MMTF fields as JSON, N, C-alpha, C and O atoms, coordinates in Angstrom:
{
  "mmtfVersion": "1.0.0",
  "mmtfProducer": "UNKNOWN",
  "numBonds": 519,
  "numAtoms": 520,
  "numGroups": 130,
  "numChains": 1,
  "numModels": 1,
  "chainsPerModel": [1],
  "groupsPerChain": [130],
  "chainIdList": ["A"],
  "bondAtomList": [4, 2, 8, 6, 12, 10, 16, 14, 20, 18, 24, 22, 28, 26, 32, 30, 36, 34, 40, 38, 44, 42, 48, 46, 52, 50, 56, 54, 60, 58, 64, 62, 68, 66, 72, 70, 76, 74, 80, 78, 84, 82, 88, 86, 92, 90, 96, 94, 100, 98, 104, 102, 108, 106, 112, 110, 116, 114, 120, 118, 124, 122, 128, 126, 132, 130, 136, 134, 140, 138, 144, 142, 148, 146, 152, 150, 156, 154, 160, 158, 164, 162, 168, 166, 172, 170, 176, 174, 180, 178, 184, 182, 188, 186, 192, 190, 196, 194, 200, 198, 204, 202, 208, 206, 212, 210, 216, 214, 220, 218, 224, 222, 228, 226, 232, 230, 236, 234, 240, 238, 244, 242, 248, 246, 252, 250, 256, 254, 260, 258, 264, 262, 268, 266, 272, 270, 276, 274, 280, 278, 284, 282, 288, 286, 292, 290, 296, 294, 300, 298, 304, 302, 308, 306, 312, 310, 316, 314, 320, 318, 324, 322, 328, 326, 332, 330, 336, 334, 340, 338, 344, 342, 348, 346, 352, 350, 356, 354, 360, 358, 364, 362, 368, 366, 372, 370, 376, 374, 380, 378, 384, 382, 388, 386, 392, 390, 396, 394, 400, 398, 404, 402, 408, 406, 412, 410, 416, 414, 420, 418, 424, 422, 428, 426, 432, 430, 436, 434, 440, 438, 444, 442, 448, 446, 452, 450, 456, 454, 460, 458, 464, 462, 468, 466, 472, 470, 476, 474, 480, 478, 484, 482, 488, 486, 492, 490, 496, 494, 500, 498, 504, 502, 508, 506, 512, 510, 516, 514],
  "bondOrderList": [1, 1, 1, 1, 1, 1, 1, 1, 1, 1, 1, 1, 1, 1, 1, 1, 1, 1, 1, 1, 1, 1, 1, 1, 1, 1, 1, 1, 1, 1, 1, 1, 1, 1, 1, 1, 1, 1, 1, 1, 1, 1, 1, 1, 1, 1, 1, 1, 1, 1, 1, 1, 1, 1, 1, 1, 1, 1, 1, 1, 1, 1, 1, 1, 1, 1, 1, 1, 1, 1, 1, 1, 1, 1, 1, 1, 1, 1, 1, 1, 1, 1, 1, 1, 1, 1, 1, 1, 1, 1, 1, 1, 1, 1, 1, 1, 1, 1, 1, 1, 1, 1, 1, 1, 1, 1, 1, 1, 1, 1, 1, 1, 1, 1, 1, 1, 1, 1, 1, 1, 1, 1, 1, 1, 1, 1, 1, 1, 1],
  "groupList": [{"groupName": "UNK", "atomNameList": ["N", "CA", "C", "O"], "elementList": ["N", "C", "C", "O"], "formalChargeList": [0, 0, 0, 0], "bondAtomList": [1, 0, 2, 1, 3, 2], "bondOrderList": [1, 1, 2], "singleLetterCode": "X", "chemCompType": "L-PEPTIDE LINKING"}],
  "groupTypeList": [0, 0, 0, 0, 0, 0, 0, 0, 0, 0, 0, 0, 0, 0, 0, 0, 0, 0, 0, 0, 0, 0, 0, 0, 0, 0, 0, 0, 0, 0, 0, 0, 0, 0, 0, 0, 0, 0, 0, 0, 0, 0, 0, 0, 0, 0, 0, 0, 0, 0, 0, 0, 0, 0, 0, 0, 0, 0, 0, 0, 0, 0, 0, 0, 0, 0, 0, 0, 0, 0, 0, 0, 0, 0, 0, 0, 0, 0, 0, 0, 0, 0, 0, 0, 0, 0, 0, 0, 0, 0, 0, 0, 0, 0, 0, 0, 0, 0, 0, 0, 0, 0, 0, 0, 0, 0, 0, 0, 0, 0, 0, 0, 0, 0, 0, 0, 0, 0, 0, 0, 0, 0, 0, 0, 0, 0, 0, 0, 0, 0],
  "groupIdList": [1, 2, 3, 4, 5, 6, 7, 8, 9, 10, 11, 12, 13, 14, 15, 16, 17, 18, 19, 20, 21, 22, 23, 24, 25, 26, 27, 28, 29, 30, 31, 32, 33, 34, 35, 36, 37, 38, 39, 40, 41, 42, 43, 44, 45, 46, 47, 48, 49, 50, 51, 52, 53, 54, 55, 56, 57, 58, 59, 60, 61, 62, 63, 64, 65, 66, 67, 68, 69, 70, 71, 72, 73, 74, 75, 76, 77, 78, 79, 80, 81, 82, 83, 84, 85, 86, 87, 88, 89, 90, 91, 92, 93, 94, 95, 96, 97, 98, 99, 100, 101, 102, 103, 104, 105, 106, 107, 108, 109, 110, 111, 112, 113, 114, 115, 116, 117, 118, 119, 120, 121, 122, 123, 124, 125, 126, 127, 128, 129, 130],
  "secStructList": [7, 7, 1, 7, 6, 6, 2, 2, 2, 2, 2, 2, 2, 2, 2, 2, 2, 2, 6, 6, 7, 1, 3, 3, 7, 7, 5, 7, 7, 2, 2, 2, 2, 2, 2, 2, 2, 2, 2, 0, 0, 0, 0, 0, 3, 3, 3, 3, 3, 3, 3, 3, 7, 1, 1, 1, 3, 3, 3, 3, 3, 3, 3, 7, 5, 1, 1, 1, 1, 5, 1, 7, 1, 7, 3, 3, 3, 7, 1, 7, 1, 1, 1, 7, 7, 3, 3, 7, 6, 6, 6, 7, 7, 7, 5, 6, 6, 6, 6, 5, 3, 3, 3, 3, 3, 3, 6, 6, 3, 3, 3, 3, 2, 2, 2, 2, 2, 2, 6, 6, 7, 7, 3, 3, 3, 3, 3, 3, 3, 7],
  "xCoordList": [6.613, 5.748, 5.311, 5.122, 5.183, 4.809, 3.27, 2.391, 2.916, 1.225, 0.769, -0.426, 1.72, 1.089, 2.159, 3.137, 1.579, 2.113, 2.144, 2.955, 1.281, 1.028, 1.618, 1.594, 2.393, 2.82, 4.691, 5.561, 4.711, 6.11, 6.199, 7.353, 5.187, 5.59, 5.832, 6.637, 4.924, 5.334, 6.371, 6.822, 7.078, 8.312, 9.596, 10.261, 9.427, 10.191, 10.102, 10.922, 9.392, 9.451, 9.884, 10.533, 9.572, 9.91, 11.825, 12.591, 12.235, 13.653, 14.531, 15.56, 13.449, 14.321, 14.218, 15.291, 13.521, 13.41, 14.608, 15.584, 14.585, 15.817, 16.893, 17.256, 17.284, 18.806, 18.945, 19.784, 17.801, 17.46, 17.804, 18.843, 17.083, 16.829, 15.823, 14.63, 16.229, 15.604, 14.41, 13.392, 14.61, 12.675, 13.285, 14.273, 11.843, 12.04, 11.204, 10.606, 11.29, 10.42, 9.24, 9.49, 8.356, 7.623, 6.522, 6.508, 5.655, 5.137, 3.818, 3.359, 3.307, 2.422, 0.829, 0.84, -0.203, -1.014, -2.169, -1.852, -3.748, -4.224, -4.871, -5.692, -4.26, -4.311, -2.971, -3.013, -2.225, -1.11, -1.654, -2.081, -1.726, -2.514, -3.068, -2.459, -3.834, -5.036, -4.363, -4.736, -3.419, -2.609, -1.49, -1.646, -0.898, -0.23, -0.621, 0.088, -1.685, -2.617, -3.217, -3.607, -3.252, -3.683, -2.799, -2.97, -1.67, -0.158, 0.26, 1.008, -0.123, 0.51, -0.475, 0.287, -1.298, -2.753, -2.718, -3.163, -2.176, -1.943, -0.136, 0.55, 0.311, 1.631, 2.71, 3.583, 2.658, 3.371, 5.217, 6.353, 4.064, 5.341, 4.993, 3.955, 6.585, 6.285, 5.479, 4.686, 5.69, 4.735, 5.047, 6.061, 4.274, 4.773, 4.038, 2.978, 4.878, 4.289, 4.638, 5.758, 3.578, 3.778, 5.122, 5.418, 5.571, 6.812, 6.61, 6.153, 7.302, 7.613, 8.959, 9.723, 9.201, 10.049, 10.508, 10.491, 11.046, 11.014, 9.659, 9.18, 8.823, 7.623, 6.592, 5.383, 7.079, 5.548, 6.276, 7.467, 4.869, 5.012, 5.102, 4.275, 5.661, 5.959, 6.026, 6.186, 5.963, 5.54, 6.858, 7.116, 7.701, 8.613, 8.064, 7.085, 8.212, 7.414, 9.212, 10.286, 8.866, 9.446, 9.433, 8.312, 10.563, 10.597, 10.229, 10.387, 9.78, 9.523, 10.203, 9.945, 11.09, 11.696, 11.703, 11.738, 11.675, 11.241, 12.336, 12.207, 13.533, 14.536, 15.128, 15.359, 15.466, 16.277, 15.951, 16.598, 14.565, 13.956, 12.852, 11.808, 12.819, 11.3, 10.483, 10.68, 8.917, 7.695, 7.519, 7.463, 7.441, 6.804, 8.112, 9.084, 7.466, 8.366, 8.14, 9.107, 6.986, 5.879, 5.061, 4.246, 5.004, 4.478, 3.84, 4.54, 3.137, 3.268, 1.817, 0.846, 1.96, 0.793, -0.008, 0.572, -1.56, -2.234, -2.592, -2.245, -3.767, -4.574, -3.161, -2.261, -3.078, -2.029, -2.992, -4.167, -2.056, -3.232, -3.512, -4.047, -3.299, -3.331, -4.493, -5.255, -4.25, -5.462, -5.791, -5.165, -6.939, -7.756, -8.101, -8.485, -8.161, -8.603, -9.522, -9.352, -10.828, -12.087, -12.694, -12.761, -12.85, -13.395, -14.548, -14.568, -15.559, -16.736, -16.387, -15.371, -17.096, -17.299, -16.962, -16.065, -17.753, -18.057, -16.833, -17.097, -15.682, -14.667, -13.779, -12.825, -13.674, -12.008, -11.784, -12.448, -10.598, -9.93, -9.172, -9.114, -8.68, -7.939, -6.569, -6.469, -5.47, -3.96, -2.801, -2.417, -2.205, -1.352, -2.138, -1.617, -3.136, -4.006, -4.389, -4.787, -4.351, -4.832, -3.485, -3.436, -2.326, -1.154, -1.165, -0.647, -1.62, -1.087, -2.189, -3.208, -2.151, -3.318, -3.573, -2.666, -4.574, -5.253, -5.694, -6.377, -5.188, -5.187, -6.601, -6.505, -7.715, -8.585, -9.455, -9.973, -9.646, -10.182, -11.688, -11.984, -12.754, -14.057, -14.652, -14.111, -15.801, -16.887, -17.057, -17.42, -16.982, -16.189, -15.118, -15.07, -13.542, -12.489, -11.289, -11.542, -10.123, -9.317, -9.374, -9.184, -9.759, -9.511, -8.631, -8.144, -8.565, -8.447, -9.312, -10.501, -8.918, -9.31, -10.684, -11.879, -10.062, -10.879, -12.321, -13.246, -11.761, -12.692, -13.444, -14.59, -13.308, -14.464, -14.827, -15.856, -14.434, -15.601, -16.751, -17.881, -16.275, -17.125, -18.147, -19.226, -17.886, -19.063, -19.263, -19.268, -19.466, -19.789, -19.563, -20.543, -18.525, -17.827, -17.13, -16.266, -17.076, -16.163, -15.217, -15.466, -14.459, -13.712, -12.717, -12.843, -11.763, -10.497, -9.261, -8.986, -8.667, -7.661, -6.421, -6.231, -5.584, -4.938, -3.416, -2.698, -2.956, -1.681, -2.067, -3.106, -1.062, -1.487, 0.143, 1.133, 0.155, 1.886, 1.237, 0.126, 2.73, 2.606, 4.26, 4.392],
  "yCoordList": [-1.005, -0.746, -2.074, -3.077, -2.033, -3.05, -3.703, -2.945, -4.819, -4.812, -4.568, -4.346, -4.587, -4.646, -3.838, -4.24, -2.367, -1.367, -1.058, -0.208, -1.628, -2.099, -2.721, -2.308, -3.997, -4.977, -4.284, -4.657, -3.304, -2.89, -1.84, -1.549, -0.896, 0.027, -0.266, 0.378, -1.545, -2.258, -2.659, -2.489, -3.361, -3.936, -3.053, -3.163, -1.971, -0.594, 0.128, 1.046, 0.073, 0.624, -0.408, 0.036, -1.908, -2.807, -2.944, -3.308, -2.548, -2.375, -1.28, -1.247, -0.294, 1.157, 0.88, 1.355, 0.242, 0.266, -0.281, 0.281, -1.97, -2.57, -1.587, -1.071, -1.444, -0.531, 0.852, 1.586, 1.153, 2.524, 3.409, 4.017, 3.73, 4.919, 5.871, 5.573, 7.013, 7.926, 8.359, 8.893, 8.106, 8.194, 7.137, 6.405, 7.535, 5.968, 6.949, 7.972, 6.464, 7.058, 6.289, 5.67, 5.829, 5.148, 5.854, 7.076, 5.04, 5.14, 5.995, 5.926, 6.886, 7.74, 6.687, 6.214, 6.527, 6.038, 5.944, 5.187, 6.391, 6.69, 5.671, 6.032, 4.245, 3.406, 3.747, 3.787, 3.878, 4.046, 5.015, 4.792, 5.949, 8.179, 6.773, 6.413, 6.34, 5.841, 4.857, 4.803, 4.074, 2.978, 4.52, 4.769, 5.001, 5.506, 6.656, 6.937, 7.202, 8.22, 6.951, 7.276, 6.124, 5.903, 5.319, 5.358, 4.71, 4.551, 5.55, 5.37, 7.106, 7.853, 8.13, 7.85, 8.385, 8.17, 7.428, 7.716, 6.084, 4.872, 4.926, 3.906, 6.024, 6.376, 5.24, 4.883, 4.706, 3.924, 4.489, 4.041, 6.218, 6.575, 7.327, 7.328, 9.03, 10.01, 11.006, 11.798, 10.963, 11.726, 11.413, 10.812, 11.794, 11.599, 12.96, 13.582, 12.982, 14.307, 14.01, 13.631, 14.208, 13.851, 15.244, 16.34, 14.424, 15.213, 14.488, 13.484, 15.807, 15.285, 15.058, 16.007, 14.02, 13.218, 12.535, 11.334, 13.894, 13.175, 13.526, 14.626, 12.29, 12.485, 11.549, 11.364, 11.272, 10.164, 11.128, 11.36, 11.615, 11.979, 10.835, 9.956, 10.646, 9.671, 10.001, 11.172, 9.468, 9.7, 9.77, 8.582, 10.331, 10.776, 10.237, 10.915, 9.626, 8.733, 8.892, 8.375, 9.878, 10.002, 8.606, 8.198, 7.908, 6.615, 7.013, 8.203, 6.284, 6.881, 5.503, 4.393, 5.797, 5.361, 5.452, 6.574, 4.45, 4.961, 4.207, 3.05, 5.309, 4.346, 3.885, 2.679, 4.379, 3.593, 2.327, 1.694, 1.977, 0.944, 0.923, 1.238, 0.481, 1.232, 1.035, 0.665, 1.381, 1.602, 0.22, -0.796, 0.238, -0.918, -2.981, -3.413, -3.483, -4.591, -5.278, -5.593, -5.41, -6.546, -5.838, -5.045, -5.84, -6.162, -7.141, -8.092, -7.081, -8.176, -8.262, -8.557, -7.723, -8.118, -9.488, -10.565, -9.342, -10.493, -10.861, -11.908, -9.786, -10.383, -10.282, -9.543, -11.268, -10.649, -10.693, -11.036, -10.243, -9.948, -11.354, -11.278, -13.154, -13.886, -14.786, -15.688, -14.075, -14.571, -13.568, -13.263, -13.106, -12.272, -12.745, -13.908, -12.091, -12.292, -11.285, -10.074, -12.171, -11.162, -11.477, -12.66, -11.096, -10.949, -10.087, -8.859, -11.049, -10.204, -9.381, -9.616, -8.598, -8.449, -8.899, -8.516, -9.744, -10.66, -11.873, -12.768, -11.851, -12.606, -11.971, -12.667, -10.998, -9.967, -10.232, -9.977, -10.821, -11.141, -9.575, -8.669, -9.833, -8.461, -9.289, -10.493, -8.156, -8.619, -8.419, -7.298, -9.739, -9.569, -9.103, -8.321, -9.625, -8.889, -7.596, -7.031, -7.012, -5.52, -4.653, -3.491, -5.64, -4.54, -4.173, -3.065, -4.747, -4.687, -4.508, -4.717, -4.004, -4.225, -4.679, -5.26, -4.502, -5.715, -3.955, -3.106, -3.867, -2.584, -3.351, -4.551, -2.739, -3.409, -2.639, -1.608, -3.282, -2.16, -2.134, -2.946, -1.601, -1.928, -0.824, 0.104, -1.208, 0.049, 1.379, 2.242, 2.082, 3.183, 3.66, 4.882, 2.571, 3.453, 2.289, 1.088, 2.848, 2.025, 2.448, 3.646, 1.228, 1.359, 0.204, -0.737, 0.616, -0.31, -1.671, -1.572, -2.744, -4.319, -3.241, -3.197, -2.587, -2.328, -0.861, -0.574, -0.33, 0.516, -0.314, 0.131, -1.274, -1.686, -2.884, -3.372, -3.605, -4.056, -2.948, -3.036, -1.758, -0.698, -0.557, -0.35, -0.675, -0.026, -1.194, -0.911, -2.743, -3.202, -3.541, -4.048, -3.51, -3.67, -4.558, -4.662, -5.486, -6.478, -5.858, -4.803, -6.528, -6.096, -7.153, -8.377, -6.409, -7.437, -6.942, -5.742, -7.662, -7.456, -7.508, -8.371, -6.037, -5.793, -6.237, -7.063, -5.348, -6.259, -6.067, -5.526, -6.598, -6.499, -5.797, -5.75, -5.445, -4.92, -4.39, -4.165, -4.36, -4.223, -3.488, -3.234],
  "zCoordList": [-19.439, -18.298, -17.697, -18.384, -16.571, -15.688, -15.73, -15.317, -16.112, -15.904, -14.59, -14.4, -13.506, -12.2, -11.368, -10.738, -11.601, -10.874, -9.857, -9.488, -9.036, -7.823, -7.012, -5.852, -7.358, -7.009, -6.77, -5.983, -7.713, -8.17, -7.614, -7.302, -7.265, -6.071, -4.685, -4.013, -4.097, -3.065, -2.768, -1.636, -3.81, -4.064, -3.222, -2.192, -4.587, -4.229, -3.098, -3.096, -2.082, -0.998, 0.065, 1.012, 0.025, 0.814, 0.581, 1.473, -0.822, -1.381, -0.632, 0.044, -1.18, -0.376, 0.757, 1.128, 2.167, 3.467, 3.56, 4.057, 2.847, 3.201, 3.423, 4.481, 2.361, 2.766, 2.842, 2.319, 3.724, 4.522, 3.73, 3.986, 2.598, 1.653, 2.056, 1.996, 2.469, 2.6, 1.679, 2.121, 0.488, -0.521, -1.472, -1.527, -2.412, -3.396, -4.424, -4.091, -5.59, -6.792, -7.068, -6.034, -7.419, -7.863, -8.801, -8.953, -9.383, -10.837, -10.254, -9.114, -11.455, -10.889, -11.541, -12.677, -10.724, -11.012, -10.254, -9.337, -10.049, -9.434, -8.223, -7.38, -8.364, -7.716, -6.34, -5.11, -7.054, -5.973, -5.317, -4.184, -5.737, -4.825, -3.876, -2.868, -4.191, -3.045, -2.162, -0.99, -2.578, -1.819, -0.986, 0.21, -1.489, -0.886, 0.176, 1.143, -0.094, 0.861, 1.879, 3.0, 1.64, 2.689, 4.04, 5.259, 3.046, 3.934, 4.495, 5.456, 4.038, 4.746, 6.079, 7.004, 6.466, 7.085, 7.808, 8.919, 7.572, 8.806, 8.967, 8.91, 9.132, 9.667, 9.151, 9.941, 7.908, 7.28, 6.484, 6.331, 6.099, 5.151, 5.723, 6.385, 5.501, 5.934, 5.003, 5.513, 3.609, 3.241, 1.425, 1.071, 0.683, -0.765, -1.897, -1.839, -2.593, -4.067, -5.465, -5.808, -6.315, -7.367, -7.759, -7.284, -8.806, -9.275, -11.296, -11.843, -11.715, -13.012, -13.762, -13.938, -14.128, -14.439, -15.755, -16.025, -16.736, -18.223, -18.54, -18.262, -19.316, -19.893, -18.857, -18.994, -18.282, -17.079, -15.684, -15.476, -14.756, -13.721, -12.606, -12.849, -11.757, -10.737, -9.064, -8.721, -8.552, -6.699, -6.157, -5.966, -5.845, -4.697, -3.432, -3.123, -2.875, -1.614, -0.549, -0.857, 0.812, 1.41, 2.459, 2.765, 2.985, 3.931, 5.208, 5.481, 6.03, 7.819, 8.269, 7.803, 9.233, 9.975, 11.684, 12.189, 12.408, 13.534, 14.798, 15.196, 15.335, 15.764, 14.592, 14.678, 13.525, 12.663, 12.063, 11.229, 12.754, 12.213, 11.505, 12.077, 9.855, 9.204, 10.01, 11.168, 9.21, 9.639, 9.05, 9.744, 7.803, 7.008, 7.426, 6.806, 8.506, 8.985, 7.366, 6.673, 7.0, 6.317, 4.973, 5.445, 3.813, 2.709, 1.721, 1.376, 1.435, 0.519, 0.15, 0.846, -1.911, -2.388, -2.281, -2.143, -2.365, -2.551, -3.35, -3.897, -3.823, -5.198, -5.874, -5.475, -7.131, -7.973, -9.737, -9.868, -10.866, -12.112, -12.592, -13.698, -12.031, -12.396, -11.496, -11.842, -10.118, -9.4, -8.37, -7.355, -8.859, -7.859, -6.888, -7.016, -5.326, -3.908, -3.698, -3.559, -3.694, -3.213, -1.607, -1.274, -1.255, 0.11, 0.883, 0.967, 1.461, 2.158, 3.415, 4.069, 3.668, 5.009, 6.21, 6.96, 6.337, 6.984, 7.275, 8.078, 6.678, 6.089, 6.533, 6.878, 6.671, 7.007, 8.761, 9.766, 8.504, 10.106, 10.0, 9.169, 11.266, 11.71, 11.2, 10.963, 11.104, 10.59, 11.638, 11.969, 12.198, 13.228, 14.857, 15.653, 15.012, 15.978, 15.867, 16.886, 14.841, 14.809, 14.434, 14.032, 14.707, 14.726, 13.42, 13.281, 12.213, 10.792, 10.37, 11.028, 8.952, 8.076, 6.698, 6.102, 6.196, 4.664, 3.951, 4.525, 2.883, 1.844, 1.163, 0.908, 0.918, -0.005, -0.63, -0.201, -1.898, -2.884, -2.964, -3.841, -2.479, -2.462, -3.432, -4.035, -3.371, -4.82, -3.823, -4.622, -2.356, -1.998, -2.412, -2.555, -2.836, -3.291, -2.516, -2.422, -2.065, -1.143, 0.007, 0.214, 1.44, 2.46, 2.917, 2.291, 4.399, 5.627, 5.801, 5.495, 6.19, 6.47, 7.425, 7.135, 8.425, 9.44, 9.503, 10.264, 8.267, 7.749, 6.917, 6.852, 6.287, 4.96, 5.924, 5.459, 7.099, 8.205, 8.509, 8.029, 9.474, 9.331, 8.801, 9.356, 7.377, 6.847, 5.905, 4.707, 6.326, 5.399, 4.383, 3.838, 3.693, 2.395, 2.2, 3.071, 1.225, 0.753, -0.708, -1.292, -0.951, -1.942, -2.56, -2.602, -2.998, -3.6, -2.696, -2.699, -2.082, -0.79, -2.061, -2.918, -1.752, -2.553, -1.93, -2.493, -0.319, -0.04, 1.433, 1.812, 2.253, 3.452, 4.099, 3.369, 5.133, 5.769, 7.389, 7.871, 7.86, 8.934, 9.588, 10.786]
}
């Protein structure tokens, strides 16, 4: 198992885009539900369901493509498990002018760069894409 399941579901979807795979499997974990609900929400992916698989259940994560061209141009974890990225409020730029966004984990749960401005929240900026 991966220490940073996180980092490896990103991976895997930035993989499957490359060479236009219609879904991807990835690891079931309640960090991802929240990374990935919320990708689906900001029209990233088309949709995903847990499924069971052997003895560990895992995410079926359908690809969205738009024109033949993914959704996701841009990935890429930040914090990683060797150095954490925390960030205020007050601190969060917008990503790509607004076109993109900052995944971040605050004491609400996982949002948007532009939802945890909103309401105030700093956190640990988990990846950012666009």
């Amino acid at each position: 198992m991966h220490s940073d399941t996180l980092a490896d579901t990103l991976i895997r979807l930035k993989n499957a885009q490359a060479v236009k795979k219609p879904s991807v499997v990835v690891p079931y974990t309640k960090m991802n539900n929240a990374v990935l609900s919320l990708m689906q929400r900001e029209n990233y992916i088309a949709k995903f369901e847990k499924e069971e698989s052997g003895s560990f259940p895992v995410f079926k994560v359908t690809l969205k493509y738009i024109g033949g061209t993914p959704a996701i141009l841009h990935i890429k974890k930040i914090s990683k498990p060797g150095v954490r990225i925390y960030t205020h409020a007050t601190d969060l730029k917008r990503t790509l002018s607004g076109y993109g966004l900052k995944i971040i984990s605050t004491s609400r749960g996982v949002m948007t760069d532009s939802d945890a401005k909103k309401n105030k929240l700093g956190g640990e900026v988990l990846a950012e894409l666009w």
